CSV table of C-alpha atoms and ligand atoms in Angstrom, one decimal:
chain,number,residue,atom,x,y,z
A,1120,UNK,CA,0.0,0.0,0.0
A,1121,UNK,CA,1.1,3.5,-0.8
A,1122,UNK,CA,1.0,5.3,2.6
A,1123,UNK,CA,1.1,9.0,2.8
A,1124,UNK,CA,1.9,11.1,5.9
A,1125,UNK,CA,1.0,14.7,6.6
A,1126,UNK,CA,3.9,15.1,9.0
A,1127,UNK,CA,6.2,12.1,8.5
A,1128,UNK,CA,8.8,13.2,11.0
A,1129,UNK,CA,6.2,13.3,13.9
A,1130,UNK,CA,4.0,10.4,12.7
A,1131,UNK,CA,6.9,8.0,12.4
A,1132,UNK,CA,9.0,9.4,15.3
A,1133,UNK,CA,10.8,6.7,17.3
A,1134,UNK,CA,9.0,6.1,20.6
A,1135,UNK,CA,11.8,7.4,22.9
A,1136,UNK,CA,11.8,10.7,21.0
A,1137,UNK,CA,8.0,10.9,21.0
A,1138,UNK,CA,7.9,10.3,24.8
A,1139,UNK,CA,10.6,13.0,25.3
A,1140,UNK,CA,8.4,15.4,23.3
A,1141,UNK,CA,5.4,14.4,25.3
A,1142,UNK,CA,7.2,15.2,28.5
A,1143,UNK,CA,8.3,18.6,27.2
A,1144,UNK,CA,4.8,19.4,26.1
A,1145,UNK,CA,3.3,18.1,29.4
A,1146,UNK,CA,5.4,20.5,31.4
A,1147,UNK,CA,4.2,23.4,29.2
A,1148,UNK,CA,0.6,22.3,29.6
A,1149,UNK,CA,1.0,22.1,33.4
A,1150,UNK,CA,2.4,25.7,33.2
A,1151,UNK,CA,-0.9,26.7,31.4
A,1152,UNK,CA,-3.0,24.7,33.9
A,1153,UNK,CA,-1.4,26.5,36.9
A,1154,UNK,CA,-2.8,29.7,35.4
A,1155,UNK,CA,-6.4,28.5,35.7
A,1156,UNK,CA,-8.4,28.9,38.9
A,1157,UNK,CA,-9.4,25.2,38.8
A,1158,UNK,CA,-6.0,23.6,38.4
A,1159,UNK,CA,-4.2,26.1,40.6
A,1160,UNK,CA,-6.2,24.7,43.5
A,1161,UNK,CA,-6.4,21.1,42.2
A,1162,UNK,CA,-2.7,20.8,41.5
A,1163,UNK,CA,-1.8,22.7,44.7
A,1164,UNK,CA,-3.8,20.1,46.7
A,1165,UNK,CA,-1.2,17.4,45.5
A,1166,UNK,CA,1.8,19.7,46.0
A,1167,UNK,CA,2.4,20.7,42.4
A,1168,UNK,CA,3.1,24.4,42.2
A,1169,UNK,CA,5.5,24.5,39.2
A,1170,UNK,CA,5.9,22.4,36.0
A,1171,UNK,CA,9.5,21.6,37.2
A,1172,UNK,CA,7.9,19.1,39.7
A,1173,UNK,CA,7.1,16.9,36.7
A,1174,UNK,CA,10.3,15.0,35.9
A,1175,UNK,CA,9.0,12.0,34.0
A,1176,UNK,CA,5.8,11.0,32.2
A,1177,UNK,CA,5.0,8.8,35.2
A,1178,UNK,CA,4.7,11.9,37.4
A,1179,UNK,CA,1.4,12.6,35.5
A,1180,UNK,CA,-0.1,9.9,37.8
A,1181,UNK,CA,0.3,12.3,40.8
A,1182,UNK,CA,-2.4,14.5,39.2
A,1183,UNK,CA,-6.0,13.7,40.2
A,1184,UNK,CA,-8.5,12.8,37.4
A,1185,UNK,CA,-10.7,15.6,35.9
A,1186,UNK,CA,-14.3,14.7,35.3
A,1187,UNK,CA,-17.2,16.1,33.3
A,1188,UNK,CA,-18.6,17.2,36.7
A,1189,UNK,CA,-15.4,19.3,37.3
A,1190,UNK,CA,-15.8,21.0,34.0
A,1191,UNK,CA,-19.4,21.9,34.7
A,1192,UNK,CA,-18.4,23.2,38.2
A,1193,UNK,CA,-15.8,25.3,36.5
A,1194,UNK,CA,-18.3,26.9,34.1
A,1195,UNK,CA,-17.8,29.4,32.6
A,1196,UNK,CA,-14.1,30.5,33.1
A,1197,UNK,CA,-12.7,28.1,35.7
A,1198,UNK,CA,-10.5,26.4,33.1
A,1199,UNK,CA,-9.4,29.4,31.1
A,1200,UNK,CA,-5.7,30.0,31.3
A,1201,UNK,CA,-5.3,33.1,29.1
A,1202,UNK,CA,-6.8,36.6,29.2
A,1203,UNK,CA,-10.2,36.7,27.5
A,1204,UNK,CA,-9.1,39.1,24.8
A,1205,UNK,CA,-6.8,36.4,23.5
A,1206,UNK,CA,-9.6,33.9,23.0
A,1207,UNK,CA,-10.8,33.6,19.4
A,1208,UNK,CA,-13.3,30.8,19.6
A,1209,UNK,CA,-15.3,28.6,21.9
A,1210,UNK,CA,-17.0,25.3,21.3
A,1211,UNK,CA,-19.5,23.7,23.7
A,1212,UNK,CA,-21.3,20.4,24.1
A,1213,UNK,CA,-24.6,20.6,25.8
A,1214,UNK,CA,-25.4,17.9,28.3
A,1215,UNK,CA,-28.4,16.6,30.1
A,1216,UNK,CA,-27.8,18.9,33.1
A,1217,UNK,CA,-28.1,22.0,30.9
A,1218,UNK,CA,-24.6,23.3,31.9
A,1219,UNK,CA,-22.5,23.1,28.7
A,1220,UNK,CA,-18.9,22.0,28.7
A,1221,UNK,CA,-17.1,24.9,27.2
A,1222,UNK,CA,-13.7,24.9,25.6
A,1223,UNK,CA,-11.8,28.1,24.6
A,1224,UNK,CA,-9.2,28.4,21.9
A,1225,UNK,CA,-6.6,31.0,21.0
A,1226,UNK,CA,-5.3,31.4,17.4
A,1227,UNK,CA,-2.5,29.0,17.9
A,1228,UNK,CA,-4.8,26.4,19.5
A,1229,UNK,CA,-7.0,26.5,16.4
A,1230,UNK,CA,-3.9,26.1,14.1
A,1231,UNK,CA,-2.7,23.1,16.1
A,1232,UNK,CA,-6.1,21.5,16.1
A,1233,UNK,CA,-6.4,22.0,12.4
A,1234,UNK,CA,-3.1,20.3,11.9
A,1235,UNK,CA,-4.3,17.2,13.7
A,1236,UNK,CA,-7.4,16.9,11.7
A,1237,UNK,CA,-5.5,17.5,8.4
A,1238,UNK,CA,-3.1,14.7,9.5
A,1239,UNK,CA,-6.1,12.3,9.9
A,1240,UNK,CA,-7.7,13.2,6.6
A,1241,UNK,CA,-4.4,13.1,4.6
A,1242,UNK,CA,-3.5,9.7,6.2
A,1243,UNK,CA,-6.5,8.1,4.5
A,1244,UNK,CA,-5.2,8.9,1.1
A,1245,UNK,CA,-7.0,12.2,0.4
A,1246,UNK,CA,-5.3,15.2,-1.2
A,1247,UNK,CA,-6.1,18.5,-2.9
A,1248,UNK,CA,-7.8,16.8,-5.8
A,1249,UNK,CA,-10.6,15.6,-3.5
A,1250,UNK,CA,-14.1,17.2,-3.1
A,1251,UNK,CA,-15.1,16.9,0.5
A,1252,UNK,CA,-18.7,17.1,1.5
A,1253,UNK,CA,-18.9,17.7,5.3
A,1254,UNK,CA,-22.3,16.3,6.1
A,1255,UNK,CA,-22.1,17.0,9.9
A,1256,UNK,CA,-23.5,19.7,12.2
A,1257,UNK,CA,-21.7,23.0,12.2
A,1258,UNK,CA,-22.0,25.4,15.1
A,1259,UNK,CA,-21.0,24.8,18.7
A,1260,UNK,CA,-20.5,21.1,17.9
A,1261,UNK,CA,-16.9,20.6,16.9
A,1262,UNK,CA,-17.5,18.1,14.0
A,1263,UNK,CA,-18.4,20.7,11.4
A,1264,UNK,CA,-15.7,23.3,11.8
A,1265,UNK,CA,-13.1,20.9,12.9
A,1266,UNK,CA,-13.3,18.8,9.7
A,1267,UNK,CA,-13.9,21.9,7.6
A,1268,UNK,CA,-10.6,23.5,8.7
A,1269,UNK,CA,-8.7,20.2,8.3
A,1270,UNK,CA,-10.0,19.7,4.8
A,1271,UNK,CA,-9.1,23.2,3.7
A,1272,UNK,CA,-5.6,22.8,5.3
A,1273,UNK,CA,-4.8,20.0,2.9
A,1274,UNK,CA,-6.3,21.9,0.0
A,1275,UNK,CA,-9.5,19.8,-0.7
A,1276,UNK,CA,-12.5,21.6,-2.0
A,1277,UNK,CA,-14.7,21.6,1.1
A,1278,UNK,CA,-18.5,21.8,0.7
A,1279,UNK,CA,-19.9,22.9,4.1
A,1280,UNK,CA,-23.2,21.1,3.5
A,1281,UNK,CA,-23.9,20.4,7.2
A,1282,UNK,CA,-26.1,17.6,8.3
A,1283,UNK,CA,-29.7,16.8,7.2
A,1284,UNK,CA,-31.6,17.4,4.0
A,1285,UNK,CA,-30.7,14.3,2.0
A,1286,UNK,CA,-32.1,15.6,-1.3
A,1287,UNK,CA,-29.8,18.6,-1.2
A,1288,UNK,CA,-26.9,16.4,-0.2
A,1289,UNK,CA,-27.4,14.2,-3.3
A,1290,UNK,CA,-27.6,17.3,-5.5
A,1291,UNK,CA,-24.3,18.6,-4.1
A,1292,UNK,CA,-22.7,15.2,-4.6
A,1293,UNK,CA,-23.9,15.1,-8.2
A,1294,UNK,CA,-23.2,18.8,-9.1
A,1295,UNK,CA,-19.7,18.9,-7.7
A,1296,UNK,CA,-18.5,15.3,-8.0
A,1297,UNK,CA,-18.0,14.7,-4.3
A,1298,UNK,CA,-15.3,12.1,-3.6
A,1299,UNK,CA,-15.2,12.2,0.2
A,1300,UNK,CA,-18.0,12.3,2.9
A,1301,UNK,CA,-18.0,13.0,6.6
A,1302,UNK,CA,-21.0,12.2,8.8
A,1303,UNK,CA,-22.1,10.1,11.7
A,1304,UNK,CA,-22.3,6.5,10.8
A,1305,UNK,CA,-26.1,6.6,11.4
A,1306,UNK,CA,-26.5,9.5,9.0
A,1307,UNK,CA,-24.4,7.7,6.4
A,1308,UNK,CA,-26.8,4.7,6.6
A,1309,UNK,CA,-29.8,7.0,6.4
A,1310,UNK,CA,-28.3,8.7,3.3
A,1311,UNK,CA,-27.8,5.3,1.7
A,1312,UNK,CA,-31.4,4.3,2.3
A,1313,UNK,CA,-32.7,7.6,0.9
A,1314,UNK,CA,-30.4,7.3,-2.1
A,1315,UNK,CA,-31.9,3.9,-2.9
A,1316,UNK,CA,-35.4,5.3,-2.4
A,1317,UNK,CA,-34.7,8.2,-4.8
A,1318,UNK,CA,-33.4,5.8,-7.4
A,1319,UNK,CA,-29.9,7.4,-7.4
A,1320,UNK,CA,-27.4,5.0,-8.9
A,1321,UNK,CA,-24.2,4.7,-7.0
A,1322,UNK,CA,-22.2,4.6,-10.3
A,1323,UNK,CA,-23.5,8.1,-11.1
A,1324,UNK,CA,-21.5,9.4,-8.1
A,1325,UNK,CA,-17.7,9.9,-7.6
A,1326,UNK,CA,-17.6,8.8,-4.0
A,1327,UNK,CA,-14.4,7.1,-2.8
A,1328,UNK,CA,-14.3,7.3,1.0
A,1329,UNK,CA,-16.0,8.5,4.1
A,1330,UNK,CA,-15.1,9.5,7.6
A,1331,UNK,CA,-17.5,8.2,10.2
A,1332,UNK,CA,-17.5,9.1,13.9
A,1333,UNK,CA,-18.9,11.0,16.8
A,1334,UNK,CA,-20.8,8.0,18.0
A,1335,UNK,CA,-20.1,4.3,18.5
A,1336,UNK,CA,-20.6,1.8,15.7
A,1337,UNK,CA,-19.7,-1.7,15.1
A,1338,UNK,CA,-17.3,-3.3,12.5
A,1339,UNK,CA,-20.5,-4.8,10.9
A,1340,UNK,CA,-21.9,-1.3,10.4
A,1341,UNK,CA,-18.7,-0.1,8.8
A,1342,UNK,CA,-18.8,-3.1,6.4
A,1343,UNK,CA,-22.4,-2.5,5.6
A,1344,UNK,CA,-21.8,1.2,4.7
A,1345,UNK,CA,-18.7,0.2,2.7
A,1346,UNK,CA,-20.5,-2.5,0.8
A,1347,UNK,CA,-23.6,-0.4,0.1
A,1348,UNK,CA,-21.8,2.7,-1.0
A,1349,UNK,CA,-18.7,1.0,-2.4
A,1350,UNK,CA,-16.4,3.3,-0.5
A,1351,UNK,CA,-13.7,3.0,2.3
A,1352,UNK,CA,-15.0,4.1,5.7
A,1353,UNK,CA,-12.5,5.4,8.3
A,1354,UNK,CA,-13.3,5.6,12.0
A,1355,UNK,CA,-12.8,9.0,13.5
A,1356,UNK,CA,-12.7,9.6,17.2
A,1357,UNK,CA,-12.6,12.8,19.2
A,1358,UNK,CA,-14.4,14.8,21.9
A,1359,UNK,CA,-15.0,18.4,22.6
A,1360,UNK,CA,-12.9,18.4,25.8
A,1361,UNK,CA,-9.9,17.4,23.6
A,1362,UNK,CA,-10.7,19.9,20.9
A,1363,UNK,CA,-13.1,17.7,18.9
A,1364,UNK,CA,-12.3,15.4,16.0
A,1365,UNK,CA,-8.6,14.8,15.3
A,1366,UNK,CA,-7.8,12.9,18.5
A,1367,UNK,CA,-7.6,9.4,17.0
A,1368,UNK,CA,-8.2,8.1,13.5
A,1369,UNK,CA,-7.7,5.1,11.3
A,1370,UNK,CA,-5.0,5.0,8.7
A,1371,UNK,CA,-5.3,3.0,5.5
A,1372,UNK,CA,-4.8,-0.2,7.3
A,1373,UNK,CA,-8.3,0.3,9.0
A,1374,UNK,CA,-7.3,-1.7,12.0
A,1375,UNK,CA,-7.5,0.5,15.1
A,1376,UNK,CA,-7.3,4.3,15.5
A,1377,UNK,CA,-3.9,6.0,15.9
A,1378,UNK,CA,-4.0,8.3,18.8
A,1379,UNK,CA,-1.8,11.4,18.1
A,1380,UNK,CA,0.5,11.1,21.1
A,1381,UNK,CA,2.3,14.3,20.3
A,1382,UNK,CA,-1.0,16.1,21.1
A,1383,UNK,CA,-2.6,13.9,23.7
A,1384,UNK,CA,-1.4,11.5,26.5
A,1385,UNK,CA,-3.7,8.5,26.6
A,1386,UNK,CA,-4.1,6.2,29.6
A,1387,UNK,CA,-6.5,3.3,30.0
A,1388,UNK,CA,-7.8,2.6,33.5
A,1389,UNK,CA,-10.2,0.2,35.2
A,1390,UNK,CA,-13.2,2.4,35.8
A,1391,UNK,CA,-13.9,0.7,39.2
A,1392,UNK,CA,-10.4,0.6,40.7
A,1393,UNK,CA,-9.0,3.6,38.7
A,1394,UNK,CA,-5.8,1.6,38.2
A,1395,UNK,CA,-4.2,1.2,34.8
A,1396,UNK,CA,-5.3,-1.9,32.9
A,1397,UNK,CA,-2.7,-4.2,31.4
A,1398,UNK,CA,-1.8,-3.5,27.7
A,1399,UNK,CA,-4.5,-5.0,25.5
A,1400,UNK,CA,-7.2,-5.0,28.2
A,1401,UNK,CA,-10.3,-3.0,27.9
A,1402,UNK,CA,-10.9,0.0,30.1
A,1403,UNK,CA,-11.8,3.6,30.3
A,1404,UNK,CA,-9.8,6.1,28.2
A,1405,UNK,CA,-8.2,9.0,30.1
A,1406,UNK,CA,-6.8,11.8,28.1
A,1407,UNK,CA,-4.5,14.8,28.7
A,1408,UNK,CA,-4.4,17.5,26.1
A,1409,UNK,CA,-0.9,18.6,25.1
A,1410,UNK,CA,-1.7,21.0,22.3
A,1411,UNK,CA,-4.0,23.6,23.8
A,1412,UNK,CA,-3.0,26.7,25.7
A,1413,UNK,CA,-6.4,28.4,26.4
A,1414,UNK,CA,-8.1,25.4,28.1
A,1415,UNK,CA,-5.7,22.9,29.6
A,1416,UNK,CA,-7.4,19.7,30.7
A,1417,UNK,CA,-5.4,17.0,32.5
A,1418,UNK,CA,-6.3,13.3,32.9
A,1419,UNK,CA,-9.8,13.7,31.7
A,1420,UNK,CA,-12.0,10.7,32.3
A,1421,UNK,CA,-13.7,10.2,28.9
A,1422,UNK,CA,-15.9,7.3,30.0
A,1423,UNK,CA,-15.2,5.7,26.6
A,1424,UNK,CA,-14.2,2.1,26.6
A,1425,UNK,CA,-11.3,0.9,24.5
A,1426,UNK,CA,-8.0,-0.9,24.6
A,1427,UNK,CA,-4.5,-0.4,23.2
A,1428,UNK,CA,-3.3,-2.5,20.3
A,1429,UNK,CA,0.2,-3.3,21.3
A,1430,UNK,CA,1.7,-4.5,18.1
A,1431,UNK,CA,3.1,-1.9,15.6
A,1432,UNK,CA,1.0,-0.9,12.6
A,1433,UNK,CA,2.0,-1.8,9.1
A,1434,UNK,CA,1.7,1.9,8.1
A,1435,UNK,CA,4.9,2.7,10.0
A,1436,UNK,CA,3.3,5.2,12.3
A,1437,UNK,CA,4.6,4.9,15.9
A,1438,UNK,CA,1.6,6.4,17.6
A,1439,UNK,CA,-0.3,3.7,19.4
A,1440,UNK,CA,-3.7,2.5,18.2
A,1441,UNK,CA,-6.9,2.3,20.1
A,1442,UNK,CA,-9.5,-0.4,19.5
A,1443,UNK,CA,-12.8,0.8,18.1
A,1444,UNK,CA,-14.7,2.4,21.0
A,1445,UNK,CA,-17.5,0.1,21.8
A,1446,UNK,CA,-19.4,2.3,24.1
A,1447,UNK,CA,-19.2,4.3,27.4
A,1448,UNK,CA,-18.8,3.0,30.9
A,1449,UNK,CA,-22.0,4.9,31.6
A,1450,UNK,CA,-24.2,3.6,28.7
A,1451,UNK,CA,-24.4,0.0,30.0
A,1452,UNK,CA,-28.0,-1.1,30.5
A,1453,UNK,CA,-28.9,-3.4,33.4
A,1454,UNK,CA,-31.9,-5.4,32.3
A,1455,UNK,CA,-33.3,-7.7,34.9
A,1456,UNK,CA,-29.8,-7.8,36.4
A,1457,UNK,CA,-28.0,-8.6,33.2
A,1458,UNK,CA,-25.5,-6.1,31.8
A,1459,UNK,CA,-26.0,-5.2,28.2
A,1460,UNK,CA,-24.1,-2.7,26.1
A,1461,UNK,CA,-26.1,-1.2,23.2
A,1462,UNK,CA,-23.1,-2.0,21.0
A,1463,UNK,CA,-23.6,-5.7,21.5
A,1464,UNK,CA,-27.1,-5.4,20.1
A,1465,UNK,CA,-26.0,-3.3,17.1
A,1466,UNK,CA,-23.2,-5.8,16.3
A,1467,UNK,CA,-25.8,-8.6,16.1
A,1468,UNK,CA,-28.5,-6.9,14.1
A,1469,UNK,CA,-26.2,-5.2,11.6
A,1470,UNK,CA,-24.8,-8.6,10.8
A,1471,UNK,CA,-28.2,-9.8,9.6
A,1472,UNK,CA,-28.5,-8.8,6.0
A,1473,UNK,CA,-32.3,-8.6,5.9
A,1474,UNK,CA,-32.2,-6.0,8.6
A,1475,UNK,CA,-32.4,-2.4,7.4
A,1476,UNK,CA,-30.2,0.6,8.3
A,1477,UNK,CA,-32.0,1.9,11.3
A,1478,UNK,CA,-32.9,0.5,14.7
A,1479,UNK,CA,-34.0,1.5,18.2
A,1480,UNK,CA,-33.6,-0.2,21.6
A,1481,UNK,CA,-36.5,0.3,24.0
A,1482,UNK,CA,-36.3,-0.6,27.7
A,1483,UNK,CA,-39.4,-0.3,29.8
A,1484,UNK,CA,-40.9,-1.5,33.0
A,1485,UNK,CA,-43.6,-4.2,32.7
A,1486,UNK,CA,-44.9,-4.9,36.2
A,1487,UNK,CA,-41.8,-5.6,38.3
A,1488,UNK,CA,-39.7,-6.7,35.4
A,1489,UNK,CA,-37.7,-4.9,32.7
A,1490,UNK,CA,-38.7,-5.5,29.2
A,1491,UNK,CA,-36.3,-5.1,26.2
A,1492,UNK,CA,-37.7,-4.5,22.8
A,1493,UNK,CA,-35.4,-4.2,19.7
A,1494,UNK,CA,-37.1,-2.4,16.8
A,1495,UNK,CA,-35.4,-2.8,13.4
A,1496,UNK,CA,-36.3,-1.7,9.9
A,1497,UNK,CA,-36.7,-4.2,7.1
A,1498,UNK,CA,-37.4,-3.8,3.4
A,1499,UNK,CA,-41.1,-3.3,2.3
A,1500,UNK,CA,-41.0,-6.6,0.3
A,1501,UNK,CA,-41.2,-8.7,3.4
A,1502,UNK,CA,-44.5,-7.2,4.5
A,1503,UNK,CA,-46.7,-9.4,2.3
A,1504,UNK,CA,-49.9,-11.3,2.9
A,1505,UNK,CA,-47.9,-14.3,4.0
A,1506,UNK,CA,-46.7,-13.6,7.6
A,1507,UNK,CA,-44.4,-16.6,7.7
A,1508,UNK,CA,-41.2,-15.0,6.3
A,1509,UNK,CA,-41.7,-12.1,8.7
A,1510,UNK,CA,-42.2,-14.3,11.7
A,1511,UNK,CA,-39.2,-16.5,10.7
A,1512,UNK,CA,-37.0,-13.4,10.5
A,1513,UNK,CA,-38.2,-12.0,13.8
A,1514,UNK,CA,-37.5,-15.4,15.4
A,1515,UNK,CA,-34.0,-15.5,13.9
A,1516,UNK,CA,-33.2,-12.0,15.2
A,1517,UNK,CA,-34.5,-12.9,18.6
A,1518,UNK,CA,-32.5,-16.1,18.8
A,1519,UNK,CA,-29.3,-14.5,17.6
A,1520,UNK,CA,-29.7,-11.6,20.1
A,1521,UNK,CA,-30.4,-14.0,22.9
A,1522,UNK,CA,-27.3,-16.0,22.1
A,1523,UNK,CA,-25.2,-12.8,22.4
A,1524,UNK,CA,-26.8,-10.9,25.3
A,1525,UNK,CA,-28.4,-13.7,27.3
A,1526,UNK,CA,-31.8,-12.0,27.3
A,1527,UNK,CA,-34.7,-12.8,25.1
A,1528,UNK,CA,-35.9,-9.5,23.6
A,1529,UNK,CA,-39.1,-8.7,22.0
A,1530,UNK,CA,-38.4,-8.0,18.3
A,1531,UNK,CA,-40.4,-5.6,16.2
A,1532,UNK,CA,-40.0,-5.2,12.4
A,1533,UNK,CA,-40.8,-1.8,10.9
A,1534,UNK,CA,-41.0,-0.6,7.4
A,1535,UNK,CA,-37.9,1.1,6.1
A,1536,UNK,CA,-37.9,4.9,6.9
A,1537,UNK,CA,-40.4,4.6,9.8
A,1538,UNK,CA,-38.1,4.7,12.8
A,1539,UNK,CA,-36.9,8.1,14.0
A,1540,UNK,CA,-33.8,9.5,12.3
A,1541,UNK,CA,-31.4,12.0,13.9
A,1542,UNK,CA,-29.2,14.3,11.8
A,1543,UNK,CA,-26.5,14.4,14.5
A,1544,UNK,CA,-25.7,11.7,17.0
A,1545,UNK,CA,-28.3,8.9,16.8
A,1546,UNK,CA,-30.4,8.2,19.8
A,1547,UNK,CA,-30.4,4.5,19.8
A,1548,UNK,CA,-31.7,3.8,23.3
A,1549,UNK,CA,-35.0,4.8,24.8
A,1550,UNK,CA,-35.1,3.8,28.5
A,1551,UNK,CA,-38.4,4.7,30.0
A,1552,UNK,CA,-37.9,2.9,33.3
A,1553,UNK,CA,-38.3,5.1,36.4
A,1554,UNK,CA,-34.8,6.5,37.3
A,1555,UNK,CA,-34.7,5.4,40.9
A,1556,UNK,CA,-35.0,1.7,40.0
B,2623,LIG,O1,-18.3,13.9,18.9
B,2623,LIG,C1,-16.3,15.1,18.3
B,2623,LIG,C2,-16.3,14.4,17.0
B,2623,LIG,C3,-16.8,15.1,15.9
B,2623,LIG,C4,-15.7,13.2,16.8
B,2623,LIG,C5,-16.8,14.5,14.6
B,2623,LIG,C6,-15.6,12.6,15.6
B,2623,LIG,C7,-16.2,13.2,14.5
B,2623,LIG,P1,-18.5,15.3,21.5
B,2623,LIG,O2,-19.8,15.8,21.0
B,2623,LIG,O3,-17.9,16.0,22.7
B,2623,LIG,O4,-17.4,15.4,20.4
B,2623,LIG,O5,-18.7,13.8,21.9
B,2623,LIG,C8,-17.6,13.0,22.3
B,2623,LIG,O6,-18.7,11.0,21.4
B,2623,LIG,O7,-16.6,10.8,24.2
B,2623,LIG,C9,-17.5,9.3,22.5
B,2623,LIG,O8,-18.4,8.9,23.6
B,2623,LIG,C10,-18.3,9.6,21.3
B,2623,LIG,N1,-17.5,9.3,20.1
B,2623,LIG,C11,-16.9,10.2,19.3
B,2623,LIG,N2,-16.3,9.6,18.3
B,2623,LIG,C12,-16.5,8.3,18.4
B,2623,LIG,C13,-16.2,7.1,17.7
B,2623,LIG,C14,-17.5,14.7,19.2
B,2623,LIG,N3,-15.5,7.1,16.6
B,2623,LIG,C15,-18.1,11.6,22.5
B,2623,LIG,N4,-16.6,5.9,18.2
B,2623,LIG,C16,-16.9,10.7,22.9
B,2623,LIG,C17,-17.3,5.8,19.3
B,2623,LIG,C18,-17.3,8.1,19.6
B,2623,LIG,N5,-17.7,6.9,20.0
C-alpha cells in the first residue's frame, strides 16, 4: 500500500523521542494549567506548584483525574488560562444537566487542532484533488468546523453542507463530484437508504471514501456502509474536551485508531479501581491535552471504553492504536440484572442482511420486570400477505440476540424509513424505566 503522511517526522517518530516530546509538552501544559483557577487549586492540593515538579511522564499519575462534573463546576471560566481578549473561539457540548462543557481556543490552538485533523484526513489517502462534503452539524458542535478546517488545510474543495436534507446532499454530490464524505455512521446509513429510495445510482457518483465518527458503531456497520456505498470508511474519534475530532483516526490499514500522542497523552484505566489496565485489556480512556493553551485539561475521564493495540501498525506510524470504541462505561444497560451494552445489540443486528439501516432499543418496566424491545427496519417486500417469512426473520433475530446478550428481547420489524432519524448523533436507546430503580 502507498501510505502518505502529513507530517512524517512526527507520525513516524521513534518512541523514545516521542515520549521526550510528550514530557516537554506536558510540562508546558502544566504551566498553562497553573494559570487556571481550577488547576491552581487542584494541583496545589497534591503539592504541584510548578511544571518543574514533573520530571518523568510517570509523574502525571500524581495528578487527580478531571471529570465532566469538574468541567461543569468550573463553568464558565474556571478552566481558562489566558486573558479573555486572546480567546478567538469557543465550542461547547450541551449535556443533560443544561450546563454546557465549554472549551476556549486562542489562534495557535486553532492552528494546532487544524493540523491534527489534516493529518487524519491526509493519512487516509485524500489530497487537494478531492471534493469533500462535510455532512455533519456546524456550530457549537466541533465536528463541522473541525473537519472543515482540516479539509481546507490540505487543499481539498470543502462543501460545508452540514447535516440533514438528503435531497440537497445528493444534488451537491452530483453537481460537484463529491469524492469524500464526513458524517455520523447513522446518517451515512440514512443517506444510503434515501439514495436507494430516490433511485440514485451509486455509479453516477464519484464517492471514494467517508469518515464516520462522533458515535459508537460496530465493525459490521462499517462493512455495511462500505458495501452499500462502495467506499472505504475510516473511523474517526474525538471529543470536545480534547478539541473535537482529530484525536484518534484510522490509517489506510483500517485496524485501530492511531491516537496522536504528540498532542494527547492516553491512559486506559479500570473504571472501578481507577488503576491502569494491562496492555491490550479494555478499560476507560483517560486523556490529557498537550496541544492547547487556552483550556488545559489534565487526565480527563472520557468514560469511553477501549484498549491499546500493542503490536506496531503496518503503516509505520509509531503512535499507538486504540481499539474501536464500543461504548461508554455509563451507557451500560442493566436489564433484569443482566449487563448489556447497546453496541452488542448493534453488532448482532447489523450482521443480519435482511435488517435495514436503522434500529431502536427500548427498555421499559412491565410490572416488576424490565422488558427489552429491539425495533429494526426491514425492506417493504417482506410485509406481504404471508406472515411466515416475517415471523421467521423475527425469530431468527430474537435467537441471535439471545445467544449474544443472554436476554430474550421482543423484536419488532418496521418498514424502512419509519423509525426516527437523527441528523446528529443517533439516539439508539429509549429507556423509560423510572430513574430510581
Ligand atoms: O463527537 C467530536 C467528533 C466530531 C468526533 C466528529 C468525531 C467526528 P462530543 O460531542 O464531545 O465530540 O462527543 C464525544 O462521542 O466521548 C464518545 O463517547 C463519542 N464518540 C466520538 N467519536 C466516536 C467514535 C465529538 N469514533 C463523545 N466511536 C466521545 C465511538 C465516539 N464513540
